[in-house]
């Protein structure tokens, strides 16, 4: 099975099973969660399921709560270490923290956190960085308004349609 874990963008991915019919998917997202929450709960949310792969999306809530990009990165490292201590062969794909209109003022911190995690992943064969960030921007360099619901934070079906092929490519 492929375990999807993280914050509300995972919870709200209602078409997950339909988008990935070639995989048995499990959704363990929980709204408002921070990356550190997934790391702290790995023994309850991840390890008992023994997933063949993990896809994670988290980090934006951390930054919104005042955490630094370095703290987000450290939480990711902790998550990976805990998973790989018990299941060292499990691939983990990290979906980059996305740009969104509601939190655009935090974009530089988001970019920094994404870069720290991408650099870390680059030299580790069991880890994959899925960079959705540039795909979510329009020609003007701002988040595409047509991929978000009214709160300008969460994605609509267009947003998930944008993510799906990027995640699929990482799962091959």
Short mmCIF file of C-alpha atoms in Angstrom, two decimals:
data_model
loop_
_atom_site.label_atom_id
_atom_site.label_comp_id
_atom_site.label_asym_id
_atom_site.label_seq_id
_atom_site.Cartn_x
_atom_site.Cartn_y
_atom_site.Cartn_z
CA UNK A 1 0.00 0.00 0.00
CA UNK A 2 0.95 3.61 -0.48
CA UNK A 3 0.43 5.67 2.65
CA UNK A 4 -0.42 9.34 2.16
CA UNK A 5 0.24 11.31 5.33
CA UNK A 6 0.25 14.96 6.27
CA UNK A 7 -2.00 17.94 6.67
CA UNK A 8 -5.38 18.98 5.27
CA UNK A 9 -4.23 18.88 1.65
CA UNK A 10 -3.95 15.11 2.12
CA UNK A 11 -7.21 14.86 4.09
CA UNK A 12 -9.09 16.74 1.36
CA UNK A 13 -7.69 14.63 -1.49
CA UNK A 14 -11.04 12.92 -1.98
CA UNK A 15 -10.10 11.42 -5.35
CA UNK A 16 -6.94 9.74 -4.04
CA UNK A 17 -8.05 6.16 -4.74
CA UNK A 18 -9.40 7.08 -8.16
CA UNK A 19 -6.28 9.08 -9.02
CA UNK A 20 -3.99 6.14 -8.18
CA UNK A 21 -5.98 3.04 -9.16
CA UNK A 22 -2.80 1.02 -9.66
CA UNK A 23 -2.04 1.32 -5.92
CA UNK A 24 -3.84 0.50 -2.73
CA UNK A 25 -3.83 3.91 -1.05
CA UNK A 26 -4.31 4.76 2.60
CA UNK A 27 -5.08 8.33 3.65
CA UNK A 28 -3.70 9.22 7.07
CA UNK A 29 -3.82 12.97 6.73
CA UNK A 30 -5.16 15.04 9.58
CA UNK A 31 -6.22 18.65 9.28
CA UNK A 32 -4.10 21.35 10.89
CA UNK A 33 -1.22 18.97 11.42
CA UNK A 34 2.39 20.01 11.33
CA UNK A 35 5.25 17.93 10.02
CA UNK A 36 6.38 17.37 13.58
CA UNK A 37 2.99 15.80 14.38
CA UNK A 38 3.59 13.13 11.74
CA UNK A 39 7.07 12.55 13.14
CA UNK A 40 5.74 12.28 16.69
CA UNK A 41 2.95 9.90 15.69
CA UNK A 42 4.92 7.72 13.27
CA UNK A 43 4.65 4.69 15.59
CA UNK A 44 0.84 4.96 15.53
CA UNK A 45 0.07 6.29 12.04
CA UNK A 46 2.75 4.75 9.86
CA UNK A 47 4.66 1.77 11.19
CA UNK A 48 1.69 -0.51 12.03
CA UNK A 49 0.51 -0.22 8.41
CA UNK A 50 3.86 -1.34 6.96
CA UNK A 51 3.34 0.67 3.77
CA UNK A 52 5.32 -0.18 0.67
CA UNK A 53 5.73 3.58 0.08
CA UNK A 54 4.94 6.82 1.85
CA UNK A 55 3.88 10.12 0.33
CA UNK A 56 4.00 13.10 2.70
CA UNK A 57 2.66 16.61 2.45
CA UNK A 58 3.28 18.82 5.48
CA UNK A 59 5.21 21.92 6.42
CA UNK A 60 2.95 24.85 5.62
CA UNK A 61 1.13 24.71 8.94
CA UNK A 62 4.48 24.63 10.73
CA UNK A 63 5.59 27.85 9.05
CA UNK A 64 2.19 29.43 9.65
CA UNK A 65 2.57 28.56 13.36
CA UNK A 66 5.89 30.43 13.48
CA UNK A 67 8.35 27.60 12.99
CA UNK A 68 11.47 28.31 11.00
CA UNK A 69 12.36 26.52 7.76
CA UNK A 70 15.16 24.83 9.71
CA UNK A 71 12.64 23.47 12.22
CA UNK A 72 10.47 22.13 9.39
CA UNK A 73 13.53 20.46 7.90
CA UNK A 74 14.52 18.97 11.27
CA UNK A 75 11.01 17.53 11.67
CA UNK A 76 11.26 15.93 8.23
CA UNK A 77 14.62 14.40 9.15
CA UNK A 78 13.07 13.03 12.35
CA UNK A 79 10.17 11.51 10.42
CA UNK A 80 12.53 9.82 7.96
CA UNK A 81 14.80 8.55 10.74
CA UNK A 82 11.91 7.04 12.67
CA UNK A 83 10.44 5.31 9.62
CA UNK A 84 13.79 4.03 8.38
CA UNK A 85 14.86 2.82 11.83
CA UNK A 86 12.06 0.24 11.62
CA UNK A 87 11.47 -0.01 7.86
CA UNK A 88 14.74 0.98 6.17
CA UNK A 89 13.68 0.00 2.66
CA UNK A 90 10.49 2.06 2.59
CA UNK A 91 10.65 4.84 -0.03
CA UNK A 92 9.39 8.21 1.15
CA UNK A 93 8.26 10.92 -1.26
CA UNK A 94 7.86 14.46 0.03
CA UNK A 95 5.48 16.81 -1.77
CA UNK A 96 6.96 20.30 -1.54
CA UNK A 97 5.11 22.81 0.54
CA UNK A 98 2.83 24.60 -1.87
CA UNK A 99 2.41 28.28 -2.55
CA UNK A 100 -1.07 29.55 -1.82
CA UNK A 101 -2.67 32.99 -1.89
CA UNK A 102 -3.78 32.90 1.76
CA UNK A 103 -0.22 32.53 3.03
CA UNK A 104 1.69 34.29 0.28
CA UNK A 105 3.44 36.50 2.86
CA UNK A 106 5.26 33.36 4.07
CA UNK A 107 6.48 32.31 0.62
CA UNK A 108 10.19 32.97 1.26
CA UNK A 109 10.12 30.71 4.32
CA UNK A 110 8.27 28.07 2.31
CA UNK A 111 10.91 28.25 -0.43
CA UNK A 112 13.71 27.93 2.15
CA UNK A 113 12.09 24.90 3.83
CA UNK A 114 11.54 23.26 0.44
CA UNK A 115 15.16 23.88 -0.53
CA UNK A 116 16.53 22.41 2.71
CA UNK A 117 14.43 19.28 2.27
CA UNK A 118 15.19 18.99 -1.47
CA UNK A 119 18.93 19.25 -0.82
CA UNK A 120 18.73 16.58 1.88
CA UNK A 121 16.71 14.23 -0.31
CA UNK A 122 19.01 14.62 -3.31
CA UNK A 123 21.71 12.37 -1.86
CA UNK A 124 19.41 9.72 -0.38
CA UNK A 125 18.18 6.98 -2.73
CA UNK A 126 15.07 6.03 -0.70
CA UNK A 127 13.78 9.61 -0.71
CA UNK A 128 12.08 11.60 -3.47
CA UNK A 129 11.24 15.29 -3.66
CA UNK A 130 8.07 16.10 -5.60
CA UNK A 131 8.29 19.76 -6.50
CA UNK A 132 4.72 20.96 -7.00
CA UNK A 133 5.64 24.58 -6.18
CA UNK A 134 6.47 25.89 -9.69
CA UNK A 135 3.50 24.08 -11.25
CA UNK A 136 1.13 25.97 -8.96
CA UNK A 137 2.27 29.39 -10.14
CA UNK A 138 0.87 31.34 -13.06
CA UNK A 139 2.80 33.31 -15.66
CA UNK A 140 2.76 36.27 -13.26
CA UNK A 141 4.71 34.26 -10.64
CA UNK A 142 1.74 34.15 -8.26
CA UNK A 143 -0.38 31.15 -7.23
CA UNK A 144 -2.92 30.17 -9.88
CA UNK A 145 -6.27 31.32 -8.47
CA UNK A 146 -8.26 28.62 -10.28
CA UNK A 147 -6.72 25.76 -8.27
CA UNK A 148 -7.95 26.91 -4.85
CA UNK A 149 -11.27 26.89 -3.03
CA UNK A 150 -12.71 30.11 -1.57
CA UNK A 151 -10.38 30.12 1.47
CA UNK A 152 -7.42 30.53 -0.94
CA UNK A 153 -5.49 27.97 1.14
CA UNK A 154 -6.88 24.58 0.17
CA UNK A 155 -6.99 23.19 -3.34
CA UNK A 156 -9.98 22.33 -5.48
CA UNK A 157 -10.17 19.48 -7.99
CA UNK A 158 -8.03 21.47 -10.45
CA UNK A 159 -5.26 21.63 -7.87
CA UNK A 160 -5.34 17.90 -7.24
CA UNK A 161 -5.44 17.27 -10.99
CA UNK A 162 -2.22 19.28 -11.19
CA UNK A 163 -0.58 17.26 -8.37
CA UNK A 164 -1.66 13.80 -9.55
CA UNK A 165 0.74 13.31 -12.50
CA UNK A 166 3.63 14.71 -10.47
CA UNK A 167 2.99 12.23 -7.66
CA UNK A 168 2.41 9.40 -10.14
CA UNK A 169 5.80 10.01 -11.72
CA UNK A 170 7.44 9.73 -8.29
CA UNK A 171 5.67 6.44 -7.55
CA UNK A 172 7.02 4.69 -10.69
#
